[in-house]
mmCIF file of C-alpha atoms and ligand atoms in Angstrom:
data_model
loop_
_atom_site.group_PDB
_atom_site.id
_atom_site.type_symbol
_atom_site.label_atom_id
_atom_site.label_comp_id
_atom_site.label_asym_id
_atom_site.label_seq_id
_atom_site.Cartn_x
_atom_site.Cartn_y
_atom_site.Cartn_z
ATOM 1 C CA MET M 1 -19.784 6.866 -23.937
ATOM 2 C CA THR M 2 -18.962 3.888 -21.979
ATOM 3 C CA GLY M 3 -16.034 2.524 -20.152
ATOM 4 C CA ARG M 4 -14.791 -0.941 -19.089
ATOM 5 C CA VAL M 5 -14.953 -2.447 -15.502
ATOM 6 C CA ALA M 6 -13.141 -5.387 -14.437
ATOM 7 C CA VAL M 7 -15.758 -7.983 -12.765
ATOM 8 C CA LEU M 8 -14.878 -10.879 -10.518
ATOM 9 C CA ARG M 9 -17.534 -13.661 -10.231
ATOM 10 C CA ALA M 10 -15.526 -16.501 -8.454
ATOM 11 C CA TYR M 11 -12.760 -16.218 -5.956
ATOM 12 C CA GLY M 12 -9.472 -17.288 -7.704
ATOM 13 C CA GLY M 13 -11.188 -17.077 -11.104
ATOM 14 C CA GLU M 14 -11.238 -15.052 -14.274
ATOM 15 C CA PHE M 15 -12.232 -11.416 -14.375
ATOM 16 C CA GLU M 16 -14.839 -10.316 -17.031
ATOM 17 C CA LEU M 17 -14.774 -6.817 -18.324
ATOM 18 C CA ARG M 18 -18.245 -5.067 -18.699
ATOM 19 C CA GLU M 19 -19.033 -1.707 -20.227
ATOM 20 C CA TYR M 20 -20.813 0.925 -18.180
ATOM 21 C CA PRO M 21 -21.897 4.304 -19.152
ATOM 22 C CA VAL M 22 -19.491 7.167 -18.065
ATOM 23 C CA PRO M 23 -21.499 9.199 -15.651
ATOM 24 C CA GLU M 24 -22.200 12.975 -15.611
ATOM 25 C CA VAL M 25 -19.892 14.771 -13.193
ATOM 26 C CA GLU M 26 -21.796 16.584 -10.318
ATOM 27 C CA PRO M 27 -20.523 19.744 -8.822
ATOM 28 C CA GLY M 28 -17.292 19.306 -6.591
ATOM 29 C CA ALA M 29 -16.751 15.906 -8.065
ATOM 30 C CA ILE M 30 -13.825 14.659 -10.534
ATOM 31 C CA LEU M 31 -14.134 11.921 -13.375
ATOM 32 C CA VAL M 32 -10.532 10.333 -13.752
ATOM 33 C CA ARG M 33 -9.373 8.436 -16.692
ATOM 34 C CA LEU M 34 -7.139 5.937 -15.056
ATOM 35 C CA THR M 35 -3.769 5.014 -16.653
ATOM 36 C CA ARG M 36 -2.436 2.478 -14.075
ATOM 37 C CA ALA M 37 -3.580 0.336 -11.165
ATOM 38 C CA GLY M 38 -1.445 -1.831 -8.896
ATOM 39 C CA ILE M 39 -1.905 -5.324 -7.738
ATOM 40 C CA CYS M 40 -1.428 -4.942 -4.076
ATOM 41 C CA GLY M 41 -0.975 -7.829 -1.527
ATOM 42 C CA SER M 42 -4.535 -6.986 -0.156
ATOM 43 C CA ASP M 43 -5.911 -7.374 -3.688
ATOM 44 C CA LEU M 44 -4.425 -10.974 -4.008
ATOM 45 C CA HIS M 45 -6.000 -11.811 -0.532
ATOM 46 C CA ILE M 46 -9.381 -10.740 -1.903
ATOM 47 C CA TRP M 47 -8.858 -12.414 -5.339
ATOM 48 C CA ARG M 48 -8.044 -15.769 -3.473
ATOM 49 C CA GLY M 49 -11.136 -15.564 -1.174
ATOM 50 C CA GLU M 50 -9.259 -14.733 1.936
ATOM 51 C CA MET M 51 -11.277 -11.509 3.046
ATOM 52 C CA LYS M 52 -14.979 -13.335 2.978
ATOM 53 C CA GLU M 53 -15.777 -11.587 6.221
ATOM 54 C CA VAL M 54 -15.638 -8.230 4.286
ATOM 55 C CA TYR M 55 -16.381 -9.249 0.638
ATOM 56 C CA GLY M 56 -18.919 -11.976 1.334
ATOM 57 C CA ALA M 57 -18.805 -15.649 0.968
ATOM 58 C CA SER M 58 -18.951 -15.672 -2.903
ATOM 59 C CA PRO M 59 -17.928 -12.530 -4.995
ATOM 60 C CA ARG M 60 -21.315 -11.306 -6.580
ATOM 61 C CA ASP M 61 -20.195 -9.175 -9.306
ATOM 62 C CA LEU M 62 -17.208 -8.099 -7.333
ATOM 63 C CA THR M 63 -15.133 -5.010 -8.316
ATOM 64 C CA PHE M 64 -12.167 -3.760 -6.294
ATOM 65 C CA GLY M 65 -8.600 -2.373 -6.576
ATOM 66 C CA HIS M 66 -7.512 0.530 -4.744
ATOM 67 C CA GLU M 67 -3.989 1.766 -5.922
ATOM 68 C CA MET M 68 -4.065 3.751 -9.038
ATOM 69 C CA CYS M 69 -3.345 6.975 -10.891
ATOM 70 C CA GLY M 70 -4.688 8.734 -13.836
ATOM 71 C CA ARG M 71 -5.823 11.923 -15.857
ATOM 72 C CA VAL M 72 -8.548 14.339 -14.874
ATOM 73 C CA GLU M 73 -11.098 13.737 -17.721
ATOM 74 C CA ARG M 74 -13.582 16.179 -16.310
ATOM 75 C CA LEU M 75 -13.814 18.451 -13.620
ATOM 76 C CA GLY M 76 -17.145 19.046 -11.609
ATOM 77 C CA ALA M 77 -18.375 22.735 -11.295
ATOM 78 C CA GLY M 78 -16.565 24.486 -8.801
ATOM 79 C CA VAL M 79 -13.275 22.514 -8.692
ATOM 80 C CA THR M 80 -10.173 24.597 -9.522
ATOM 81 C CA THR M 81 -7.509 23.269 -7.216
ATOM 82 C CA ASP M 82 -6.012 20.023 -5.923
ATOM 83 C CA SER M 83 -6.094 19.565 -2.051
ATOM 84 C CA ARG M 84 -2.598 21.530 -1.798
ATOM 85 C CA GLY M 85 -4.332 24.290 -3.668
ATOM 86 C CA GLN M 86 -2.358 24.025 -6.774
ATOM 87 C CA PRO M 87 -4.286 24.767 -10.023
ATOM 88 C CA LEU M 88 -6.185 21.764 -11.437
ATOM 89 C CA SER M 89 -7.095 21.473 -15.081
ATOM 90 C CA GLU M 90 -8.632 18.670 -17.217
ATOM 91 C CA GLY M 91 -5.734 16.402 -18.501
ATOM 92 C CA ASP M 92 -3.556 16.931 -15.083
ATOM 93 C CA ARG M 93 -2.260 13.534 -13.512
ATOM 94 C CA VAL M 94 -3.551 13.070 -10.107
ATOM 95 C CA THR M 95 -3.660 10.473 -7.332
ATOM 96 C CA TYR M 96 -6.075 10.544 -4.143
ATOM 97 C CA LEU M 97 -7.081 8.504 -1.142
ATOM 98 C CA TYR M 98 -8.948 5.337 -2.016
ATOM 99 C CA PHE M 99 -10.964 5.764 1.119
ATOM 100 C CA PHE M 100 -13.568 8.585 2.151
ATOM 101 C CA PRO M 101 -13.234 9.748 5.833
ATOM 102 C CA CYS M 102 -16.486 11.257 7.175
ATOM 103 C CA GLY M 103 -14.839 14.520 8.404
ATOM 104 C CA ARG M 104 -17.928 14.508 11.098
ATOM 105 C CA CYS M 105 -16.739 12.348 14.128
ATOM 106 C CA PRO M 106 -14.572 12.435 16.980
ATOM 107 C CA VAL M 107 -11.922 10.326 15.345
ATOM 108 C CA CYS M 108 -11.605 12.769 12.087
ATOM 109 C CA LEU M 109 -11.807 15.659 14.709
ATOM 110 C CA HIS M 110 -8.512 14.236 16.341
ATOM 111 C CA ASP M 111 -6.746 14.473 12.948
ATOM 112 C CA GLU M 112 -6.808 10.759 12.561
ATOM 113 C CA LEU M 113 -8.910 10.787 9.136
ATOM 114 C CA GLY M 114 -7.425 7.322 8.312
ATOM 115 C CA SER M 115 -8.965 5.872 11.265
ATOM 116 C CA CYS M 116 -12.304 7.203 10.692
ATOM 117 C CA PRO M 117 -14.872 4.432 11.848
ATOM 118 C CA ARG M 118 -17.494 5.748 9.533
ATOM 119 C CA LYS M 119 -15.065 6.224 6.474
ATOM 120 C CA ALA M 120 -16.794 5.068 3.284
ATOM 121 C CA ARG M 121 -15.626 2.875 0.690
ATOM 122 C CA PRO M 122 -16.962 2.926 -2.810
ATOM 123 C CA SER M 123 -19.522 0.196 -3.799
ATOM 124 C CA ARG M 124 -17.748 -2.946 -4.642
ATOM 125 C CA VAL M 125 -20.800 -4.542 -6.471
ATOM 126 C CA ALA M 126 -20.404 -4.046 -10.284
ATOM 127 C CA GLY M 127 -23.179 -1.990 -11.861
ATOM 128 C CA THR M 128 -23.752 0.374 -8.775
ATOM 129 C CA PRO M 129 -23.816 3.990 -10.078
ATOM 130 C CA PRO M 130 -21.502 6.007 -10.831
ATOM 131 C CA TYR M 131 -20.165 2.601 -12.109
ATOM 132 C CA PHE M 132 -16.625 3.526 -11.697
ATOM 133 C CA ASN M 133 -15.927 2.861 -8.245
ATOM 134 C CA ASN M 134 -12.611 1.049 -7.998
ATOM 135 C CA ALA M 135 -9.109 0.887 -9.700
ATOM 136 C CA TYR M 136 -9.722 -2.026 -12.206
ATOM 137 C CA GLY M 137 -11.542 -0.143 -14.986
ATOM 138 C CA ASP M 138 -11.208 2.713 -17.416
ATOM 139 C CA TYR M 139 -12.371 5.429 -15.054
ATOM 140 C CA TYR M 140 -12.704 6.196 -11.376
ATOM 141 C CA TYR M 141 -15.525 8.712 -10.150
ATOM 142 C CA LEU M 142 -14.066 10.945 -7.268
ATOM 143 C CA ARG M 143 -16.878 12.045 -5.021
ATOM 144 C CA PRO M 144 -17.167 15.812 -4.273
ATOM 145 C CA GLY M 145 -14.702 17.478 -1.905
ATOM 146 C CA HIS M 146 -12.530 14.480 -1.615
ATOM 147 C CA PHE M 147 -8.545 14.599 -1.207
ATOM 148 C CA VAL M 148 -6.938 14.646 -4.395
ATOM 149 C CA PHE M 149 -3.256 15.526 -5.353
ATOM 150 C CA ARG M 150 -1.529 16.426 -8.659
ATOM 151 C CA ILE M 151 1.357 13.937 -9.421
ATOM 152 C CA PRO M 152 4.641 16.186 -10.005
ATOM 153 C CA ASP M 153 5.593 16.026 -13.661
ATOM 154 C CA GLU M 154 8.825 14.219 -12.908
ATOM 155 C CA VAL M 155 7.065 11.338 -11.427
ATOM 156 C CA SER M 156 6.174 8.714 -13.862
ATOM 157 C CA ASP M 157 2.648 6.674 -13.333
ATOM 158 C CA ASP M 158 4.593 3.523 -12.903
ATOM 159 C CA VAL M 159 6.353 5.025 -9.854
ATOM 160 C CA ALA M 160 3.230 7.161 -8.679
ATOM 161 C CA THR M 161 0.705 4.107 -8.827
ATOM 162 C CA PRO M 162 1.716 2.628 -5.221
ATOM 163 C CA SER M 163 1.932 6.152 -3.620
ATOM 164 C CA ASN M 164 -1.817 6.099 -2.597
ATOM 165 C CA CYS M 165 -1.491 2.666 -0.702
ATOM 166 C CA ALA M 166 2.178 1.425 0.131
ATOM 167 C CA LEU M 167 4.116 4.493 0.348
ATOM 168 C CA SER M 168 1.633 6.759 2.167
ATOM 169 C CA GLN M 169 0.934 3.678 4.562
ATOM 170 C CA VAL M 170 4.754 3.475 5.375
ATOM 171 C CA LEU M 171 5.125 7.214 5.621
ATOM 172 C CA TYR M 172 2.336 7.541 8.011
ATOM 173 C CA GLY M 173 3.274 4.362 10.052
ATOM 174 C CA LEU M 174 6.562 5.095 10.364
ATOM 175 C CA ARG M 175 5.887 8.902 11.659
ATOM 176 C CA ARG M 176 3.324 7.258 14.355
ATOM 177 C CA ALA M 177 5.973 4.755 15.316
ATOM 178 C CA GLY M 178 8.348 7.664 16.035
ATOM 179 C CA LEU M 179 11.090 6.927 13.555
ATOM 180 C CA ARG M 180 13.635 9.736 13.713
ATOM 181 C CA ALA M 181 16.989 10.670 12.639
ATOM 182 C CA GLY M 182 19.624 8.651 14.134
ATOM 183 C CA HIS M 183 17.500 5.801 14.630
ATOM 184 C CA THR M 184 17.964 2.109 13.843
ATOM 185 C CA LEU M 185 15.126 0.317 11.954
ATOM 186 C CA VAL M 186 14.400 -3.376 11.352
ATOM 187 C CA VAL M 187 12.088 -4.000 8.553
ATOM 188 C CA GLN M 188 10.471 -7.444 8.318
ATOM 189 C CA GLY M 189 9.668 -8.262 4.719
ATOM 190 C CA ALA M 190 11.229 -6.626 1.753
ATOM 191 C CA GLY M 191 8.203 -6.481 -0.635
ATOM 192 C CA GLY M 192 6.582 -3.199 -1.753
ATOM 193 C CA LEU M 193 5.923 -1.929 1.646
ATOM 194 C CA GLY M 194 9.169 -2.748 3.117
ATOM 195 C CA LEU M 195 11.378 -1.390 0.247
ATOM 196 C CA ASN M 196 9.315 1.867 0.608
ATOM 197 C CA ALA M 197 10.065 1.808 4.305
ATOM 198 C CA VAL M 198 13.780 1.392 3.839
ATOM 199 C CA ALA M 199 13.709 4.356 1.467
ATOM 200 C CA VAL M 200 11.606 6.593 3.714
ATOM 201 C CA ALA M 201 13.890 5.810 6.732
ATOM 202 C CA ARG M 202 16.905 6.694 4.622
ATOM 203 C CA ASP M 203 15.247 10.041 3.878
ATOM 204 C CA VAL M 204 14.225 10.576 7.433
ATOM 205 C CA GLY M 205 17.968 10.183 8.350
ATOM 206 C CA ALA M 206 17.872 6.587 10.100
ATOM 207 C CA GLU M 207 21.448 5.798 11.067
ATOM 208 C CA THR M 208 20.992 2.010 10.465
ATOM 209 C CA ILE M 209 18.460 0.088 8.652
ATOM 210 C CA ILE M 210 18.317 -3.712 8.853
ATOM 211 C CA VAL M 211 16.105 -5.841 6.285
ATOM 212 C CA ILE M 212 14.875 -9.394 6.698
ATOM 213 C CA ASP M 213 13.575 -11.553 3.916
ATOM 214 C CA ARG M 214 13.922 -15.028 2.389
ATOM 215 C CA LEU M 215 14.650 -14.081 -1.240
ATOM 216 C CA ALA M 216 18.052 -12.799 -2.341
ATOM 217 C CA GLU M 217 16.802 -10.794 -5.179
ATOM 218 C CA ARG M 218 14.574 -8.923 -2.664
ATOM 219 C CA LEU M 219 17.359 -8.309 -0.294
ATOM 220 C CA ALA M 220 19.605 -7.023 -3.280
ATOM 221 C CA LEU M 221 16.793 -4.776 -3.930
ATOM 222 C CA ALA M 222 16.465 -3.751 -0.392
ATOM 223 C CA ARG M 223 20.178 -2.682 -0.473
ATOM 224 C CA ALA M 224 19.549 -0.878 -3.557
ATOM 225 C CA PHE M 225 16.938 1.183 -1.796
ATOM 226 C CA GLY M 226 19.587 2.070 1.007
ATOM 227 C CA ALA M 227 19.515 -0.959 3.571
ATOM 228 C CA ASP M 228 22.607 -1.206 5.512
ATOM 229 C CA HIS M 229 22.382 -4.829 6.460
ATOM 230 C CA THR M 230 20.145 -7.573 4.921
ATOM 231 C CA LEU M 231 19.353 -10.818 7.054
ATOM 232 C CA SER M 232 18.342 -13.852 5.023
ATOM 233 C CA LEU M 233 15.872 -16.415 6.147
ATOM 234 C CA ALA M 234 17.437 -18.866 4.102
ATOM 235 C CA GLU M 235 20.753 -18.541 6.072
ATOM 236 C CA LEU M 236 19.463 -17.630 9.408
ATOM 237 C CA THR M 237 17.119 -20.373 9.708
ATOM 238 C CA THR M 238 15.574 -19.892 13.166
ATOM 239 C CA ALA M 239 13.904 -16.911 15.091
ATOM 240 C CA ASP M 240 16.756 -17.194 17.750
ATOM 241 C CA ARG M 241 19.441 -16.431 15.107
ATOM 242 C CA ARG M 242 17.974 -13.669 13.606
ATOM 243 C CA VAL M 243 17.040 -11.948 16.940
ATOM 244 C CA GLU M 244 20.773 -12.415 17.728
ATOM 245 C CA ALA M 245 21.847 -10.969 14.556
ATOM 246 C CA VAL M 246 19.993 -7.906 15.053
ATOM 247 C CA LYS M 247 21.200 -7.565 18.559
ATOM 248 C CA GLU M 248 24.913 -7.915 17.486
ATOM 249 C CA LEU M 249 24.306 -5.098 14.726
ATOM 250 C CA THR M 250 22.723 -2.881 17.356
ATOM 251 C CA GLY M 251 25.471 -3.084 19.988
ATOM 252 C CA GLY M 252 23.439 -5.556 21.859
ATOM 253 C CA PHE M 253 20.643 -3.230 22.475
ATOM 254 C CA GLY M 254 17.919 -3.938 20.013
ATOM 255 C CA ALA M 255 16.388 -1.669 17.263
ATOM 256 C CA ASP M 256 14.551 1.735 17.878
ATOM 257 C CA VAL M 257 11.813 0.621 15.707
ATOM 258 C CA VAL M 258 10.854 -2.870 14.314
ATOM 259 C CA ALA M 259 8.201 -2.755 11.586
ATOM 260 C CA ASP M 260 6.240 -5.888 10.216
ATOM 261 C CA PHE M 261 5.515 -5.647 6.568
ATOM 262 C CA VAL M 262 4.683 -9.567 6.168
ATOM 263 C CA GLY M 263 1.483 -9.966 7.512
ATOM 264 C CA TYR M 264 2.229 -13.482 8.849
ATOM 265 C CA PRO M 265 1.533 -13.776 12.632
ATOM 266 C CA ASP M 266 4.870 -15.807 13.297
ATOM 267 C CA VAL M 267 6.958 -12.592 12.469
ATOM 268 C CA ILE M 268 5.508 -10.536 15.246
ATOM 269 C CA PRO M 269 6.874 -12.110 18.331
ATOM 270 C CA GLU M 270 10.183 -12.484 16.555
ATOM 271 C CA GLY M 271 10.165 -8.783 15.629
ATOM 272 C CA LEU M 272 9.129 -7.782 19.274
ATOM 273 C CA ARG M 273 12.269 -9.611 20.633
ATOM 274 C CA MET M 274 14.349 -7.468 18.196
ATOM 275 C CA LEU M 275 13.270 -4.097 20.060
ATOM 276 C CA ARG M 276 15.408 -2.131 22.347
ATOM 277 C CA SER M 277 14.023 -1.221 25.643
ATOM 278 C CA GLY M 278 11.681 1.661 24.941
ATOM 279 C CA GLY M 279 11.334 0.806 21.274
ATOM 280 C CA ALA M 280 8.372 0.940 19.105
ATOM 281 C CA TYR M 281 6.928 -2.178 17.146
ATOM 282 C CA LEU M 282 4.844 -1.085 14.064
ATOM 283 C CA GLU M 283 2.304 -3.725 12.768
ATOM 284 C CA VAL M 284 1.207 -3.037 9.089
ATOM 285 C CA GLY M 285 1.447 -6.330 7.243
ATOM 286 C CA SER M 286 -1.514 -8.243 8.821
ATOM 287 C CA ILE M 287 -4.540 -7.606 6.668
ATOM 288 C CA ALA M 288 -6.254 -11.044 6.223
ATOM 289 C CA PRO M 289 -8.116 -12.124 9.196
ATOM 290 C CA GLY M 290 -6.971 -14.654 11.840
ATOM 291 C CA ASN M 291 -3.503 -13.200 12.316
ATOM 292 C CA VAL M 292 -3.520 -14.371 16.073
ATOM 293 C CA PHE M 293 0.102 -14.000 17.880
ATOM 294 C CA SER M 294 0.974 -15.003 21.403
ATOM 295 C CA TYR M 295 3.642 -13.018 23.417
ATOM 296 C CA ASP M 296 4.677 -12.470 26.992
ATOM 297 C CA ALA M 297 2.848 -9.055 28.282
ATOM 298 C CA THR M 298 5.454 -8.972 30.968
ATOM 299 C CA ALA M 299 8.463 -8.777 28.467
ATOM 300 C CA LEU M 300 6.476 -5.803 26.881
ATOM 301 C CA VAL M 301 6.250 -4.004 30.186
ATOM 302 C CA ARG M 302 9.710 -4.571 31.530
ATOM 303 C CA GLY M 303 10.804 -3.446 27.756
ATOM 304 C CA ASN M 304 8.697 -0.375 28.087
ATOM 305 C CA ALA M 305 7.474 -1.154 24.495
ATOM 306 C CA ARG M 306 5.299 0.717 22.262
ATOM 307 C CA LEU M 307 2.871 -0.951 19.782
ATOM 308 C CA VAL M 308 1.820 0.877 16.990
ATOM 309 C CA ALA M 309 -0.625 -0.505 14.320
ATOM 310 C CA THR M 310 -1.892 1.485 11.116
ATOM 311 C CA ALA M 311 -4.419 0.686 8.476
ATOM 312 C CA ASN M 312 -4.728 3.744 6.019
ATOM 313 C CA TYR M 313 -3.295 7.053 6.692
ATOM 314 C CA SER M 314 -3.995 10.555 7.161
ATOM 315 C CA PRO M 315 -4.198 12.888 3.844
ATOM 316 C CA TRP M 316 -1.003 14.646 4.437
ATOM 317 C CA ALA M 317 0.701 11.350 3.975
ATOM 318 C CA LEU M 318 -0.277 11.194 0.232
ATOM 319 C CA GLU M 319 0.906 14.870 -0.198
ATOM 320 C CA GLN M 320 4.255 13.781 1.541
ATOM 321 C CA ALA M 321 4.468 10.742 -0.529
ATOM 322 C CA LEU M 322 4.557 12.821 -3.732
ATOM 323 C CA SER M 323 7.144 15.191 -2.656
ATOM 324 C CA PHE M 324 8.998 12.382 -0.994
ATOM 325 C CA LEU M 325 9.060 10.553 -4.750
ATOM 326 C CA ARG M 326 10.035 13.918 -6.632
ATOM 327 C CA ARG M 327 12.952 14.583 -4.070
ATOM 328 C CA ASN M 328 14.420 11.089 -4.393
ATOM 329 C CA LEU M 329 13.896 9.924 -7.785
ATOM 330 C CA ARG M 330 17.469 9.535 -8.756
ATOM 331 C CA ARG M 331 18.363 8.275 -5.132
ATOM 332 C CA PHE M 332 16.236 5.176 -5.121
ATOM 333 C CA PRO M 333 15.310 2.779 -7.831
ATOM 334 C CA PHE M 334 11.335 3.060 -7.380
ATOM 335 C CA GLU M 335 10.892 1.751 -11.076
ATOM 336 C CA ARG M 336 12.011 -1.638 -9.978
ATOM 337 C CA ILE M 337 9.153 -2.129 -7.428
ATOM 338 C CA VAL M 338 6.702 -2.785 -10.128
ATOM 339 C CA SER M 339 7.897 -6.063 -11.779
ATOM 340 C CA HIS M 340 5.283 -6.960 -14.276
ATOM 341 C CA LEU M 341 2.693 -4.795 -16.157
ATOM 342 C CA PHE M 342 -0.424 -6.304 -17.820
ATOM 343 C CA PRO M 343 -2.958 -4.348 -20.020
ATOM 344 C CA LEU M 344 -6.761 -4.467 -18.540
ATOM 345 C CA GLU M 345 -7.904 -6.972 -20.809
ATOM 346 C CA ARG M 346 -5.210 -9.485 -19.407
ATOM 347 C CA ILE M 347 -5.941 -8.591 -15.792
ATOM 348 C CA SER M 348 -6.799 -12.223 -14.854
ATOM 349 C CA GLU M 349 -3.387 -13.239 -15.992
ATOM 350 C CA GLY M 350 -1.802 -10.336 -14.112
ATOM 351 C CA PHE M 351 -3.605 -11.904 -10.875
ATOM 352 C CA ARG M 352 -2.567 -15.456 -11.612
ATOM 353 C CA GLN M 353 1.018 -14.513 -12.356
ATOM 354 C CA ALA M 354 1.466 -12.389 -9.273
ATOM 355 C CA ASP M 355 -0.363 -15.130 -7.001
ATOM 356 C CA TRP M 356 2.223 -17.783 -8.400
ATOM 357 C CA ARG M 357 5.104 -15.550 -7.899
ATOM 358 C CA GLU M 358 4.093 -15.067 -4.466
ATOM 359 C CA ARG M 359 3.579 -18.660 -3.844
ATOM 360 C CA GLN M 360 6.764 -19.714 -5.578
ATOM 361 C CA SER M 361 8.879 -17.446 -3.576
ATOM 362 C CA ASP M 362 7.511 -17.438 -0.076
ATOM 363 C CA PRO M 363 4.131 -17.086 1.439
ATOM 364 C CA LEU M 364 5.336 -14.087 3.343
ATOM 365 C CA SER M 365 6.392 -11.910 0.357
ATOM 366 C CA VAL M 366 4.399 -9.647 -1.565
ATOM 367 C CA SER M 367 4.289 -9.384 -5.369
ATOM 368 C CA ARG M 368 4.101 -6.268 -7.399
ATOM 369 C CA ALA M 369 2.314 -6.336 -10.726
ATOM 370 C CA ALA M 370 0.167 -3.495 -12.290
ATOM 371 C CA ILE M 371 -2.376 -2.997 -14.889
ATOM 372 C CA THR M 372 -2.334 -0.536 -17.553
ATOM 373 C CA MET M 373 -5.447 1.148 -19.195
HETATM 374 ZN ZN1 ZN U 401 -2.591 -1.421 -1.481
HETATM 375 ZN ZN1 ZN U 402 -14.894 10.259 10.646
#
């Protein structure tokens, strides 16, 4: 038995599909038959060659992809439940962390598994056993003892796919930033992360949610996800005017939490100016290297500002992401986050189109497309 893996040989180029043998499943491991994989903003950065520091000067047989879900194809000996203790059987739909905290270091010990400096990522070189190490392929090999969660029956694959990246990241980040009921939140960027942030903030009980983006259709979607106010970069063309607008909407004080989901360094000083005294700035968007910003440290000190940056998340966030989705399926239009679906054999077209959409609209925005197996 073999399965396909999408392999990239030149940045910005075509993927080629290669067949590899489906591995035996060792005790404690799980073989997942993938059904969906997302094209995330960071996947576009990798594809374009903007992450060469991590992925190498040229992509030697590169495989990647980290947002996914699928069905248990085979359970290794001894696996009877998911990480919540729910019974797990072959055929069950699952999602899981795409990184592997070591569980044996001071950072893991302090309950920050997502920050583990020794966390492992599966091999990105095609042909490395157990062959199915990333999201763009027919299978995924989950190492023994990994965090895995059954997807609730009510939550479709399309809605579940971004849960192990965008949604978990947002839940974790907003919790660390201290967002609470009654707070005001400013969301910079209404892409996949930003829309999830709006829904999570509403669920948490935020009083006022303000979203900033350039595209009218994204702002309309942000309102459908529960935003109270949307500010358009096309209308408010300077940072001063946008900061002023946020101040006006917050009684002159500024927001309790401002979150960057854009990943373009100019938005950070602008967002910092939108904070109330004692507020928290959450930085999530900057993934590609070189996002340097400058800001007056005295203003941070006088404003008692808290700066919180998050990459990855602790395993509880994925479990909460799934219960959040089940609880809010009818409340928010999650099915509208993924705009385009491509079969695995047309993955190159999926990337080209996601890239084109991102460039057409705004270099600051994030497109959402997904691959079906
Ligand atoms: Zn992602
Ligand atoms: Zn660790």
